[in-house]
Structures are given as structure tokens and as C-alpha cells.
PDB file of C-alpha atoms in Angstrom:
ATOM      1  CA  MET S  36       0.000   0.000   0.000  1.00 58.00           C
ATOM      2  CA  GLN S  37       2.803   2.405   0.882  1.00 57.00           C
ATOM      3  CA  GLY S  38       4.535   1.564  -2.405  1.00 61.00           C
ATOM      4  CA  PHE S  39       1.334   2.368  -4.291  1.00 54.00           C
ATOM      5  CA  LEU S  40       0.948   5.728  -2.540  1.00 54.00           C
ATOM      6  CA  ALA S  41       4.597   6.603  -3.238  1.00 60.00           C
ATOM      7  CA  SER S  42       4.132   5.716  -6.931  1.00 64.00           C
ATOM      8  CA  TRP S  43       0.961   7.808  -7.067  1.00 54.00           C
ATOM      9  CA  ARG S  44       2.705  10.836  -5.540  1.00 61.00           C
ATOM     10  CA  LEU S  45       5.596  10.422  -7.984  1.00 62.00           C
ATOM     11  CA  TYR S  46       3.130  10.254 -10.861  1.00 59.00           C
ATOM     12  CA  GLY S  47       1.444  13.439  -9.616  1.00 61.00           C
ATOM     13  CA  ARG S  48       4.748  15.315  -9.384  1.00 70.00           C
ATOM     14  CA  THR S  49       5.804  14.117 -12.837  1.00 75.00           C
ATOM     15  CA  ASP S  50       2.447  15.129 -14.318  1.00 68.00           C
ATOM     16  CA  ARG S  51       2.684  18.636 -12.812  1.00 72.00           C
ATOM     17  CA  MET S  52       6.265  18.996 -14.026  1.00 77.00           C
ATOM     18  CA  LEU S  53       5.325  17.984 -17.577  1.00 77.00           C
ATOM     19  CA  ARG S  54       2.418  20.403 -17.605  1.00 78.00           C
ATOM     20  CA  ASN S  55       4.718  23.208 -16.486  1.00 75.00           C
ATOM     21  CA  VAL S  56       7.288  22.304 -19.153  1.00 80.00           C
ATOM     22  CA  PHE S  57       4.689  22.229 -21.914  1.00 79.00           C
ATOM     23  CA  GLY S  58       3.234  25.499 -20.634  1.00 75.00           C
ATOM     24  CA  ILE S  59       6.647  27.152 -20.886  1.00 83.00           C
ATOM     25  CA  LEU S  60       7.225  25.685 -24.354  1.00 82.00           C
ATOM     26  CA  ALA S  61       3.823  26.950 -25.492  1.00 82.00           C
ATOM     27  CA  VAL S  62       5.067  30.479 -24.790  1.00 80.00           C
ATOM     28  CA  LEU S  63       8.689  30.080 -25.875  1.00 86.00           C
ATOM     29  CA  LEU S  64       8.204  28.322 -29.217  1.00 89.00           C
ATOM     30  CA  PRO S  65       6.186  31.130 -30.895  1.00 88.00           C
ATOM     31  CA  LEU S  66       8.661  33.686 -29.505  1.00 88.00           C
ATOM     32  CA  LEU S  67      11.613  31.685 -30.847  1.00 90.00           C
ATOM     33  CA  LEU S  68       9.978  31.400 -34.264  1.00 90.00           C
ATOM     34  CA  TRP S  69       9.235  35.139 -34.310  1.00 88.00           C
ATOM     35  CA  SER S  70      12.819  35.905 -33.274  1.00 89.00           C
ATOM     36  CA  ALA S  71      14.212  33.636 -35.986  1.00 89.00           C
ATOM     37  CA  VAL S  72      12.103  35.331 -38.646  1.00 88.00           C
ATOM     38  CA  SER S  73      13.113  38.767 -37.325  1.00 88.00           C
ATOM     39  CA  TYR S  74      16.835  38.349 -36.684  1.00 88.00           C
ATOM     40  CA  LEU S  75      18.038  35.641 -39.086  1.00 87.00           C
ATOM     41  CA  PRO S  76      18.188  37.069 -42.640  1.00 83.00           C
ATOM     42  CA  PHE S  77      18.340  33.640 -44.270  1.00 83.00           C
ATOM     43  CA  VAL S  78      14.996  32.627 -42.706  1.00 85.00           C
ATOM     44  CA  TRP S  79      12.743  35.332 -44.168  1.00 85.00           C
ATOM     45  CA  HIS S  80      13.831  38.864 -45.053  1.00 88.00           C
ATOM     46  CA  PRO S  81      12.012  39.581 -48.333  1.00 90.00           C
ATOM     47  CA  GLN S  82      12.780  43.315 -48.390  1.00 91.00           C
ATOM     48  CA  VAL S  83      15.798  45.591 -48.282  1.00 91.00           C
ATOM     49  CA  LEU S  84      16.136  48.695 -46.082  1.00 91.00           C
ATOM     50  CA  ILE S  85      17.969  51.367 -48.070  1.00 90.00           C
ATOM     51  CA  THR S  86      21.007  52.772 -46.253  1.00 91.00           C
ATOM     52  CA  ASP S  87      22.508  54.594 -49.256  1.00 91.00           C
ATOM     53  CA  PRO S  88      20.442  55.381 -52.391  1.00 88.00           C
ATOM     54  CA  GLY S  89      23.579  55.673 -54.518  1.00 86.00           C
ATOM     55  CA  GLY S  90      22.856  57.094 -57.954  1.00 85.00           C
ATOM     56  CA  GLU S  91      19.208  56.004 -58.076  1.00 83.00           C
ATOM     57  CA  GLU S  92      17.070  59.147 -57.868  1.00 85.00           C
ATOM     58  CA  TYR S  93      13.830  57.613 -56.657  1.00 86.00           C
ATOM     59  CA  LEU S  94      15.413  55.852 -53.676  1.00 88.00           C
ATOM     60  CA  GLU S  95      15.725  57.458 -50.225  1.00 88.00           C
ATOM     61  CA  THR S  96      17.549  56.432 -47.067  1.00 90.00           C
ATOM     62  CA  GLY S  97      15.207  54.453 -44.805  1.00 88.00           C
ATOM     63  CA  MET S  98      13.010  53.327 -47.676  1.00 90.00           C
ATOM     64  CA  ARG S  99      12.001  49.666 -47.901  1.00 90.00           C
ATOM     65  CA  MET S 100      11.693  47.801 -51.185  1.00 90.00           C
ATOM     66  CA  ASN S 101      11.390  44.231 -52.377  1.00 91.00           C
ATOM     67  CA  ARG S 102      14.656  42.366 -52.780  1.00 90.00           C
ATOM     68  CA  VAL S 103      14.044  41.709 -56.510  1.00 90.00           C
ATOM     69  CA  ASP S 104      13.448  45.422 -57.187  1.00 91.00           C
ATOM     70  CA  PHE S 105      16.559  46.327 -55.194  1.00 91.00           C
ATOM     71  CA  LEU S 106      18.746  43.921 -57.168  1.00 91.00           C
ATOM     72  CA  ARG S 107      17.321  45.355 -60.391  1.00 91.00           C
ATOM     73  CA  ALA S 108      18.167  48.900 -59.233  1.00 89.00           C
ATOM     74  CA  VAL S 109      21.709  47.799 -58.309  1.00 90.00           C
ATOM     75  CA  LYS S 110      22.218  46.244 -61.745  1.00 90.00           C
ATOM     76  CA  GLU S 111      20.915  49.373 -63.504  1.00 89.00           C
ATOM     77  CA  MET S 112      23.332  51.599 -61.597  1.00 88.00           C
ATOM     78  CA  GLN S 113      26.219  49.246 -62.271  1.00 88.00           C
ATOM     79  CA  ASP S 114      25.387  49.159 -65.982  1.00 88.00           C
ATOM     80  CA  GLN S 115      25.392  52.972 -65.987  1.00 88.00           C
ATOM     81  CA  HIS S 116      28.672  53.056 -64.043  1.00 87.00           C
ATOM     82  CA  GLN S 117      27.032  55.015 -61.212  1.00 89.00           C
ATOM     83  CA  PRO S 118      27.156  54.387 -57.458  1.00 89.00           C
ATOM     84  CA  ALA S 119      24.992  51.371 -56.637  1.00 90.00           C
ATOM     85  CA  PRO S 120      22.423  51.638 -53.846  1.00 91.00           C
ATOM     86  CA  GLN S 121      23.240  49.973 -50.545  1.00 91.00           C
ATOM     87  CA  GLY S 122      20.876  48.282 -48.122  1.00 91.00           C
ATOM     88  CA  ILE S 123      20.414  45.632 -45.485  1.00 90.00           C
ATOM     89  CA  PRO S 124      17.949  42.715 -45.502  1.00 90.00           C
ATOM     90  CA  THR S 125      14.786  43.450 -43.538  1.00 89.00           C
ATOM     91  CA  ASN S 126      11.240  42.303 -43.007  1.00 89.00           C
ATOM     92  CA  PRO S 127       8.131  44.241 -44.074  1.00 90.00           C
ATOM     93  CA  VAL S 128       7.153  47.152 -41.865  1.00 87.00           C
ATOM     94  CA  TYR S 129       4.105  45.240 -40.629  1.00 89.00           C
ATOM     95  CA  LEU S 130       6.330  42.634 -38.921  1.00 90.00           C
ATOM     96  CA  PRO S 131       8.447  44.382 -36.264  1.00 91.00           C
ATOM     97  CA  SER S 132      10.985  42.412 -34.281  1.00 89.00           C
ATOM     98  CA  PRO S 133      10.363  41.279 -30.681  1.00 91.00           C
ATOM     99  CA  GLY S 134      12.899  43.863 -29.510  1.00 90.00           C
ATOM    100  CA  GLU S 135      11.047  46.694 -31.230  1.00 90.00           C
ATOM    101  CA  VAL S 136       7.731  45.578 -29.769  1.00 91.00           C
ATOM    102  CA  LEU S 137       9.230  45.235 -26.293  1.00 91.00           C
ATOM    103  CA  SER S 138      10.744  48.703 -26.592  1.00 90.00           C
ATOM    104  CA  ALA S 139       7.374  50.139 -27.635  1.00 88.00           C
ATOM    105  CA  PHE S 140       5.674  48.303 -24.760  1.00 88.00           C
ATOM    106  CA  VAL S 141       8.117  49.660 -22.183  1.00 88.00           C
ATOM    107  CA  HIS S 142       7.960  53.149 -23.694  1.00 86.00           C
ATOM    108  CA  ALA S 143       4.167  53.112 -23.360  1.00 82.00           C
ATOM    109  CA  PHE S 144       4.451  52.792 -19.569  1.00 81.00           C
ATOM    110  CA  THR S 145       7.487  55.013 -19.029  1.00 79.00           C
ATOM    111  CA  SER S 146       6.820  57.954 -21.339  1.00 69.00           C
ATOM    112  CA  SER S 147       4.373  60.679 -20.363  1.00 61.00           C
ATOM    113  CA  ALA S 148       4.956  63.032 -23.288  1.00 53.00           C
ATOM    114  CA  PRO S 149       2.014  62.409 -25.668  1.00 53.00           C
ATOM    115  CA  VAL S 150      -1.508  62.856 -24.323  1.00 54.00           C
ATOM    116  CA  GLY S 151      -4.619  61.386 -25.885  1.00 54.00           C
ATOM    117  CA  ALA S 152      -5.980  57.928 -26.632  1.00 51.00           C
ATOM    118  CA  GLU S 153      -4.443  57.930 -30.107  1.00 54.00           C
ATOM    119  CA  HIS S 154      -0.959  58.288 -28.565  1.00 61.00           C
ATOM    120  CA  SER S 155      -1.133  56.577 -25.155  1.00 78.00           C
ATOM    121  CA  ILE S 156      -1.717  52.843 -24.818  1.00 84.00           C
ATOM    122  CA  THR S 157      -2.520  53.233 -21.138  1.00 84.00           C
ATOM    123  CA  GLN S 158      -5.195  55.894 -21.647  1.00 84.00           C
ATOM    124  CA  ALA S 159      -6.743  54.017 -24.550  1.00 86.00           C
ATOM    125  CA  PHE S 160      -6.711  50.695 -22.711  1.00 88.00           C
ATOM    126  CA  ALA S 161      -8.191  52.184 -19.543  1.00 88.00           C
ATOM    127  CA  HIS S 162     -11.147  53.339 -21.624  1.00 88.00           C
ATOM    128  CA  SER S 163     -11.515  49.859 -23.155  1.00 90.00           C
ATOM    129  CA  ILE S 164     -11.454  48.262 -19.695  1.00 91.00           C
ATOM    130  CA  ARG S 165     -14.439  50.400 -18.705  1.00 91.00           C
ATOM    131  CA  ILE S 166     -16.332  49.272 -21.803  1.00 91.00           C
ATOM    132  CA  ILE S 167     -15.634  45.603 -21.072  1.00 91.00           C
ATOM    133  CA  PHE S 168     -16.455  45.963 -17.370  1.00 92.00           C
ATOM    134  CA  TRP S 169     -19.853  47.588 -17.779  1.00 94.00           C
ATOM    135  CA  GLY S 170     -20.813  45.437 -20.751  1.00 93.00           C
ATOM    136  CA  PHE S 171     -20.071  42.208 -18.899  1.00 94.00           C
ATOM    137  CA  VAL S 172     -21.654  43.390 -15.631  1.00 95.00           C
ATOM    138  CA  ILE S 173     -24.904  44.373 -17.375  1.00 95.00           C
ATOM    139  CA  SER S 174     -24.922  41.106 -19.323  1.00 95.00           C
ATOM    140  CA  SER S 175     -24.353  39.085 -16.137  1.00 94.00           C
ATOM    141  CA  VAL S 176     -27.042  40.919 -14.158  1.00 95.00           C
ATOM    142  CA  MET S 177     -29.566  39.823 -16.776  1.00 95.00           C
ATOM    143  CA  GLY S 178     -28.053  36.586 -18.045  1.00 94.00           C
ATOM    144  CA  VAL S 179     -27.169  34.767 -14.822  1.00 94.00           C
ATOM    145  CA  PRO S 180     -30.649  34.890 -13.215  1.00 93.00           C
ATOM    146  CA  LEU S 181     -32.348  34.073 -16.517  1.00 93.00           C
ATOM    147  CA  GLY S 182     -29.975  31.181 -17.153  1.00 93.00           C
ATOM    148  CA  ILE S 183     -30.526  29.708 -13.694  1.00 91.00           C
ATOM    149  CA  MET S 184     -34.305  30.034 -14.030  1.00 91.00           C
ATOM    150  CA  CYS S 185     -34.272  28.455 -17.492  1.00 91.00           C
ATOM    151  CA  GLY S 186     -32.214  25.577 -16.172  1.00 88.00           C
ATOM    152  CA  SER S 187     -34.321  24.944 -13.086  1.00 85.00           C
ATOM    153  CA  ILE S 188     -37.854  25.879 -14.196  1.00 85.00           C
ATOM    154  CA  PRO S 189     -38.987  24.136 -17.435  1.00 88.00           C
ATOM    155  CA  ALA S 190     -41.829  26.612 -18.022  1.00 91.00           C
ATOM    156  CA  VAL S 191     -39.381  29.537 -18.051  1.00 90.00           C
ATOM    157  CA  ALA S 192     -37.083  27.638 -20.419  1.00 90.00           C
ATOM    158  CA  ARG S 193     -39.943  27.020 -22.861  1.00 92.00           C
ATOM    159  CA  LEU S 194     -40.840  30.714 -22.713  1.00 92.00           C
ATOM    160  CA  VAL S 195     -37.358  32.230 -22.993  1.00 91.00           C
ATOM    161  CA  GLU S 196     -35.025  29.860 -24.844  1.00 91.00           C
ATOM    162  CA  PRO S 197     -36.696  29.907 -28.294  1.00 91.00           C
ATOM    163  CA  SER S 198     -36.196  33.681 -28.519  1.00 91.00           C
ATOM    164  CA  VAL S 199     -32.661  33.416 -27.133  1.00 91.00           C
ATOM    165  CA  ASP S 200     -31.837  30.711 -29.696  1.00 89.00           C
ATOM    166  CA  PHE S 201     -32.983  33.073 -32.447  1.00 91.00           C
ATOM    167  CA  PHE S 202     -31.047  36.121 -31.272  1.00 89.00           C
ATOM    168  CA  ARG S 203     -27.808  34.282 -30.518  1.00 88.00           C
ATOM    169  CA  TYR S 204     -27.344  33.612 -34.233  1.00 88.00           C
ATOM    170  CA  LEU S 205     -27.545  37.314 -35.095  1.00 87.00           C
ATOM    171  CA  PRO S 206     -24.062  38.915 -35.261  1.00 86.00           C
ATOM    172  CA  ALA S 207     -23.710  41.530 -32.534  1.00 85.00           C
ATOM    173  CA  PRO S 208     -22.214  44.132 -34.947  1.00 83.00           C
ATOM    174  CA  ALA S 209     -25.457  43.976 -36.948  1.00 86.00           C
ATOM    175  CA  PHE S 210     -27.073  45.908 -34.090  1.00 87.00           C
ATOM    176  CA  GLY S 211     -24.469  48.707 -34.359  1.00 84.00           C
ATOM    177  CA  ALA S 212     -26.527  51.174 -36.398  1.00 85.00           C
ATOM    178  CA  LEU S 213     -29.595  50.580 -34.236  1.00 88.00           C
ATOM    179  CA  ALA S 214     -27.553  50.991 -31.044  1.00 87.00           C
ATOM    180  CA  VAL S 215     -26.150  54.315 -32.272  1.00 87.00           C
ATOM    181  CA  ALA S 216     -29.620  55.533 -33.258  1.00 89.00           C
ATOM    182  CA  ILE S 217     -31.039  54.724 -29.825  1.00 89.00           C
ATOM    183  CA  LEU S 218     -28.077  55.310 -27.480  1.00 87.00           C
ATOM    184  CA  GLY S 219     -25.988  57.959 -29.256  1.00 85.00           C
ATOM    185  CA  ILE S 220     -22.434  57.852 -30.575  1.00 82.00           C
ATOM    186  CA  TYR S 221     -20.343  57.582 -27.416  1.00 84.00           C
ATOM    187  CA  ASP S 222     -19.829  54.683 -25.006  1.00 86.00           C
ATOM    188  CA  ALA S 223     -23.404  53.444 -24.587  1.00 89.00           C
ATOM    189  CA  PRO S 224     -23.694  51.668 -27.983  1.00 89.00           C
ATOM    190  CA  LYS S 225     -20.276  50.063 -27.471  1.00 90.00           C
ATOM    191  CA  ILE S 226     -21.403  48.646 -24.130  1.00 91.00           C
ATOM    192  CA  ALA S 227     -24.611  47.487 -25.800  1.00 92.00           C
ATOM    193  CA  ILE S 228     -22.651  45.491 -28.402  1.00 91.00           C
ATOM    194  CA  ILE S 229     -20.703  43.744 -25.608  1.00 92.00           C
ATOM    195  CA  VAL S 230     -24.003  42.942 -23.868  1.00 93.00           C
ATOM    196  CA  ILE S 231     -25.641  41.624 -27.043  1.00 92.00           C
ATOM    197  CA  GLY S 232     -22.573  39.570 -27.904  1.00 90.00           C
ATOM    198  CA  THR S 233     -22.477  37.787 -24.544  1.00 92.00           C
ATOM    199  CA  LEU S 234     -26.005  37.844 -23.061  1.00 93.00           C
ATOM    200  CA  PHE S 235     -27.734  35.226 -25.208  1.00 93.00           C
ATOM    201  CA  GLN S 236     -24.822  32.800 -25.044  1.00 92.00           C
ATOM    202  CA  GLN S 237     -24.650  33.404 -21.291  1.00 94.00           C
ATOM    203  CA  ILE S 238     -28.288  32.467 -20.768  1.00 94.00           C
ATOM    204  CA  LEU S 239     -27.942  29.177 -22.651  1.00 93.00           C
ATOM    205  CA  VAL S 240     -24.589  28.195 -21.133  1.00 94.00           C
ATOM    206  CA  ILE S 241     -25.754  28.831 -17.570  1.00 94.00           C
ATOM    207  CA  ALA S 242     -29.081  27.094 -18.212  1.00 93.00           C
ATOM    208  CA  ASN S 243     -27.178  24.019 -19.407  1.00 92.00           C
ATOM    209  CA  THR S 244     -24.893  24.181 -16.357  1.00 92.00           C
ATOM    210  CA  THR S 245     -27.929  24.362 -14.064  1.00 89.00           C
ATOM    211  CA  ARG S 246     -29.499  21.288 -15.707  1.00 89.00           C
ATOM    212  CA  LYS S 247     -26.311  19.311 -14.986  1.00 86.00           C
ATOM    213  CA  LEU S 248     -26.855  19.595 -11.220  1.00 81.00           C
ATOM    214  CA  ASP S 249     -27.114  16.133  -9.658  1.00 77.00           C
ATOM    215  CA  PHE S 250     -30.823  15.296  -9.720  1.00 74.00           C
ATOM    216  CA  ALA S 251     -30.441  13.038  -6.675  1.00 73.00           C
ATOM    217  CA  LEU S 252     -29.330  16.090  -4.671  1.00 71.00           C
ATOM    218  CA  VAL S 253     -32.492  17.968  -5.667  1.00 71.00           C
ATOM    219  CA  GLU S 254     -34.704  14.991  -4.884  1.00 69.00           C
ATOM    220  CA  ALA S 255     -33.095  14.529  -1.469  1.00 75.00           C
ATOM    221  CA  SER S 256     -33.638  18.207  -0.692  1.00 72.00           C
ATOM    222  CA  ARG S 257     -37.290  17.961  -1.677  1.00 72.00           C
ATOM    223  CA  THR S 258     -37.691  14.911   0.517  1.00 73.00           C
ATOM    224  CA  LEU S 259     -36.359  16.964   3.426  1.00 71.00           C
ATOM    225  CA  GLY S 260     -38.926  19.695   2.721  1.00 70.00           C
ATOM    226  CA  ALA S 261     -37.042  22.186   0.550  1.00 70.00           C
ATOM    227  CA  LYS S 262     -39.100  23.749  -2.230  1.00 73.00           C
ATOM    228  CA  GLY S 263     -39.577  26.966  -4.182  1.00 72.00           C
ATOM    229  CA  LEU S 264     -37.122  29.753  -3.462  1.00 76.00           C
ATOM    230  CA  ARG S 265     -35.621  27.843  -0.557  1.00 74.00           C
ATOM    231  CA  LEU S 266     -34.693  25.006  -2.910  1.00 77.00           C
ATOM    232  CA  LEU S 267     -33.310  27.463  -5.449  1.00 75.00           C
ATOM    233  CA  PHE S 268     -31.153  29.498  -3.059  1.00 80.00           C
ATOM    234  CA  ARG S 269     -30.115  26.752  -0.640  1.00 78.00           C
ATOM    235  CA  VAL S 270     -29.563  23.844  -3.048  1.00 78.00           C
ATOM    236  CA  VAL S 271     -29.509  24.737  -6.749  1.00 81.00           C
ATOM    237  CA  ILE S 272     -27.360  27.879  -6.709  1.00 82.00           C
ATOM    238  CA  PRO S 273     -24.777  26.541  -4.198  1.00 84.00           C
ATOM    239  CA  GLY S 274     -24.659  23.297  -6.172  1.00 83.00           C
ATOM    240  CA  ILE S 275     -23.838  24.960  -9.493  1.00 86.00           C
ATOM    241  CA  LEU S 276     -21.660  27.772  -8.108  1.00 89.00           C
ATOM    242  CA  PRO S 277     -18.241  26.290  -9.046  1.00 89.00           C
ATOM    243  CA  ASP S 278     -19.381  25.552 -12.607  1.00 90.00           C
ATOM    244  CA  LEU S 279     -21.157  28.894 -12.829  1.00 91.00           C
ATOM    245  CA  TYR S 280     -17.929  30.634 -11.837  1.00 92.00           C
ATOM    246  CA  ARG S 281     -16.043  28.710 -14.527  1.00 91.00           C
ATOM    247  CA  ASP S 282     -18.677  29.635 -17.121  1.00 92.00           C
ATOM    248  CA  GLN S 283     -18.332  33.314 -16.231  1.00 92.00           C
ATOM    249  CA  ARG S 284     -14.564  33.101 -16.728  1.00 91.00           C
ATOM    250  CA  ILE S 285     -15.088  31.680 -20.220  1.00 90.00           C
ATOM    251  CA  LEU S 286     -17.791  34.203 -21.079  1.00 91.00           C
ATOM    252  CA  LEU S 287     -15.584  37.074 -19.946  1.00 91.00           C
ATOM    253  CA  GLY S 288     -13.103  35.975 -22.601  1.00 88.00           C
ATOM    254  CA  TRP S 289     -15.991  35.961 -25.071  1.00 86.00           C
ATOM    255  CA  ALA S 290     -16.725  39.587 -24.163  1.00 89.00           C
ATOM    256  CA  TRP S 291     -13.106  40.536 -24.945  1.00 87.00           C
ATOM    257  CA  THR S 292     -13.498  39.193 -28.491  1.00 85.00           C
ATOM    258  CA  TYR S 293     -16.243  41.747 -29.151  1.00 86.00           C
ATOM    259  CA  LEU S 294     -14.199  44.694 -27.878  1.00 84.00           C
ATOM    260  CA  ILE S 295     -12.564  45.737 -31.151  1.00 81.00           C
ATOM    261  CA  VAL S 296     -15.839  45.537 -33.069  1.00 82.00           C
ATOM    262  CA  ALA S 297     -17.727  47.372 -30.324  1.00 85.00           C
ATOM    263  CA  GLU S 298     -15.263  50.255 -30.250  1.00 82.00           C
ATOM    264  CA  LEU S 299     -15.735  50.869 -33.961  1.00 80.00           C
ATOM    265  CA  ILE S 300     -19.390  51.690 -33.288  1.00 81.00           C
ATOM    266  CA  GLY S 301     -20.110  55.428 -33.106  1.00 74.00           C
ATOM    267  CA  THR S 302     -17.042  57.495 -32.317  1.00 72.00           C
ATOM    268  CA  SER S 303     -13.777  55.524 -32.440  1.00 73.00           C
ATOM    269  CA  SER S 304     -12.231  55.216 -29.002  1.00 76.00           C
ATOM    270  CA  GLY S 305     -10.192  53.051 -26.682  1.00 85.00           C
ATOM    271  CA  ILE S 306      -7.524  50.577 -27.704  1.00 87.00           C
ATOM    272  CA  THR S 307      -9.168  50.187 -31.123  1.00 85.00           C
ATOM    273  CA  TRP S 308      -8.647  53.887 -31.852  1.00 86.00           C
ATOM    274  CA  PHE S 309      -5.033  53.617 -30.723  1.00 87.00           C
ATOM    275  CA  ILE S 310      -4.377  50.584 -32.952  1.00 88.00           C
ATOM    276  CA  THR S 311      -6.053  52.209 -35.949  1.00 86.00           C
ATOM    277  CA  GLN S 312      -4.106  55.448 -35.602  1.00 87.00           C
ATOM    278  CA  GLN S 313      -0.770  53.709 -35.088  1.00 88.00           C
ATOM    279  CA  ALA S 314      -1.347  51.441 -38.101  1.00 88.00           C
ATOM    280  CA  ARG S 315      -2.233  54.462 -40.222  1.00 87.00           C
ATOM    281  CA  TYR S 316       1.245  55.886 -39.623  1.00 88.00           C
ATOM    282  CA  GLN S 317       2.851  52.434 -39.924  1.00 88.00           C
ATOM    283  CA  HIS S 318       3.916  52.293 -36.274  1.00 90.00           C
ATOM    284  CA  PHE S 319       3.344  48.566 -36.173  1.00 92.00           C
ATOM    285  CA  ASP S 320       5.557  48.099 -33.124  1.00 91.00           C
ATOM    286  CA  ASN S 321       2.915  50.034 -31.180  1.00 90.00           C
ATOM    287  CA  VAL S 322       0.166  47.977 -32.822  1.00 91.00           C
ATOM    288  CA  PHE S 323       1.814  44.727 -31.680  1.00 92.00           C
ATOM    289  CA  ALA S 324       2.393  46.201 -28.215  1.00 91.00           C
ATOM    290  CA  ALA S 325      -1.300  47.055 -27.908  1.00 90.00           C
ATOM    291  CA  MET S 326      -2.316  43.575 -29.059  1.00 90.00           C
ATOM    292  CA  ALA S 327       0.112  42.044 -26.573  1.00 90.00           C
ATOM    293  CA  LEU S 328      -1.346  44.191 -23.788  1.00 90.00           C
ATOM    294  CA  ILE S 329      -4.850  42.905 -24.537  1.00 89.00           C
ATOM    295  CA  GLY S 330      -3.624  39.311 -24.440  1.00 88.00           C
ATOM    296  CA  ILE S 331      -1.570  39.781 -21.278  1.00 89.00           C
ATOM    297  CA  VAL S 332      -4.392  41.475 -19.366  1.00 90.00           C
ATOM    298  CA  GLY S 333      -6.956  38.950 -20.589  1.00 88.00           C
ATOM    299  CA  LEU S 334      -4.800  35.945 -19.721  1.00 87.00           C
ATOM    300  CA  GLY S 335      -3.689  37.498 -16.433  1.00 90.00           C
ATOM    301  CA  THR S 336      -7.295  38.172 -15.436  1.00 90.00           C
ATOM    302  CA  ASP S 337      -8.276  34.596 -16.235  1.00 89.00           C
ATOM    303  CA  MET S 338      -5.338  33.210 -14.221  1.00 88.00           C
ATOM    304  CA  VAL S 339      -6.197  35.386 -11.226  1.00 91.00           C
ATOM    305  CA  LEU S 340      -9.843  34.317 -11.416  1.00 90.00           C
ATOM    306  CA  GLY S 341      -8.685  30.701 -11.635  1.00 88.00           C
ATOM    307  CA  VAL S 342      -6.638  31.052  -8.447  1.00 88.00           C
ATOM    308  CA  ILE S 343      -9.556  32.769  -6.686  1.00 90.00           C
ATOM    309  CA  GLY S 344     -11.873  29.978  -7.847  1.00 87.00           C
ATOM    310  CA  GLY S 345      -9.496  27.375  -6.463  1.00 84.00           C
ATOM    311  CA  LYS S 346      -9.570  29.118  -3.076  1.00 86.00           C
ATOM    312  CA  LEU S 347     -13.343  29.634  -3.048  1.00 85.00           C
ATOM    313  CA  PHE S 348     -14.325  26.153  -4.208  1.00 83.00           C
ATOM    314  CA  THR S 349     -11.790  23.929  -2.523  1.00 80.00           C
ATOM    315  CA  TRP S 350     -14.148  20.964  -2.601  1.00 72.00           C
ATOM    316  CA  LYS S 351     -14.166  20.921  -6.386  1.00 70.00           C
ATOM    317  CA  ARG S 352     -11.013  20.808  -8.478  1.00 57.00           C
ATOM    318  CA  GLU S 353     -10.762  23.792 -10.826  1.00 45.00           C
ATOM    319  CA  ASN S 354     -10.105  22.456 -14.325  1.00 45.00           C
ATOM    320  CA  GLY S 355     -10.640  25.707 -16.226  1.00 42.00           C
TER     321      GLY S 355
END
């Protein structure tokens, strides 16, 4: 018996170690591939960054051009016995190196010179956080109670779910013009798009989670005299709480996916406005930095919520 327990503990430690290793590799491998593409010219550097235009009139220092066109310009200058242009292999402007993106990311949090959402990642992202927060809160205030009632009361499910099934297939951006007409051009229609994008899915997901509650637990509670609201608040809701918490974590990620679309409704604002403006001036290092910030905050939030869930629901292993 002791040998079995020792083997089981060893298996557990090995399993955790392998999961940690694969987790690290999942982050490192894309970064290594990106670094190879960025820093190793023989991997993929299809363009040339002009350092000296030579005798070619249309070339300028700092200009990028395709390698084939550059070699043609070099040959033309050599045939005319004029100075040949000089350049170094480079990638297209839309693919900055990891170092450039990291520099832009650090600069965003250390520089206080430019003011305005089109210049500051932090100001733009703070605005986007408010949109996500209020959109998800409003969706949850409506969706969680409706989902629980649909899952526990068949009559409510028959009344609500057909309409929800219809609306969940309608793309949330399709409501953009209507939201602007009703709510104006500022933040309200953006919040509405987040709500529409998550509410109907939320109702159905939580209703399904509620239906998965162990029926024997409900029957035992009824045998002991629990019914109505007492059964709902003392048995059903506590019974589904760990799974409900996990569902909310997943649905919060769903809300993030609607952020960029939502912020294009009405007046452009938030991180979407920042990304659009930076891309317009070909500052793609800032674009990548903004995208990385969204991913880092989203993943970080989910990890924190996972740890909190593990502490709150110690009787149920958190798999999310």
C-alpha cells in the first residue's frame, strides 16, 4: 500500500512537471519562431532597407523595397557606371521584431509626453477596460438569473429559450446602427454590443450548467422539505456555483473578443482607436504592443480568477 501511494505521488509530481514544461514551451516556441524570422536574414527577409540610395534618384535612405526590385536597381546603376544603392535585408514594416515591440511596450508605460488615446496605450486601454467591465456586468445581471431560471424551471425555459436561440445567431455588430440611433455615438452603444454579444450565449450556457446539477441532490432536498425559493437558493445555486464561476470566466473571454468591433461603433475610441491610428502611420511596433497588452491582461485576469476559484471552491477541483 505504501509503495502504491509513493508511486501515485511520484506520478502526480511528474504530471505537474510535464504540464509546467509544456506550458513554458507553449510560450517560448512562438517567440523563438518570431525571433528567428526577425533576426536571421536567411529565414525570411524579403525586403531591403535602403542605407545609401547611390545614384538612383527615386530611392531614399530608410526606404524599404522588395529584394528583386533592389537587385534590379543595383544592376541598372552598375550598368550605368554610377554608385549602386546599398541596403540591409529586412522584413516588411508590418512585422516588427520582438525587440522593437518590447521597446514600444516599455515606452508606453514610461513615457508621459504624448496625451490622448491615439498616442497613449494606457489611456486608450483604460477606456476599453471600462467598456468591457460595464458590458459584462450588465450582461451578467440579466443573463445569470435568466440562465438559472431556465435551467431549473422548465416553463421559463420554454418561454425564454426559443427567442434566445434566435437572437444568438444574429451577429452583434449587426445591431451597431440601431444601437447608435437609440443610445448615441459615445460609449453606450459600445457597451450594448458587448451585452448583445455575450447575453444570449450566457443564458444558454448557464441554463445548461444548471441542468447538470445532480438530480439526486435535488430529490433529497425535496424529501427533506425544501421547495420553491428555498430550494433554489439553498440547493440549486450553491450546487452549481463552481461551474457557474467557470462559465463566467469563459464568457468574460468571449466579451473581450467583441471589444474591437464594439469600439468601432459610433465614435472611435479606446484601444481600437489607438491601434487604428498607429497602423495608419505604420507604427506597427505600437500595434503589436497594444495587441500584446490585450492578451496579457486577458490571460492574467483569467489566471487570477482561476486562483480565486481554487480558493473559493476547494471541494471541487478547478479544471478551467
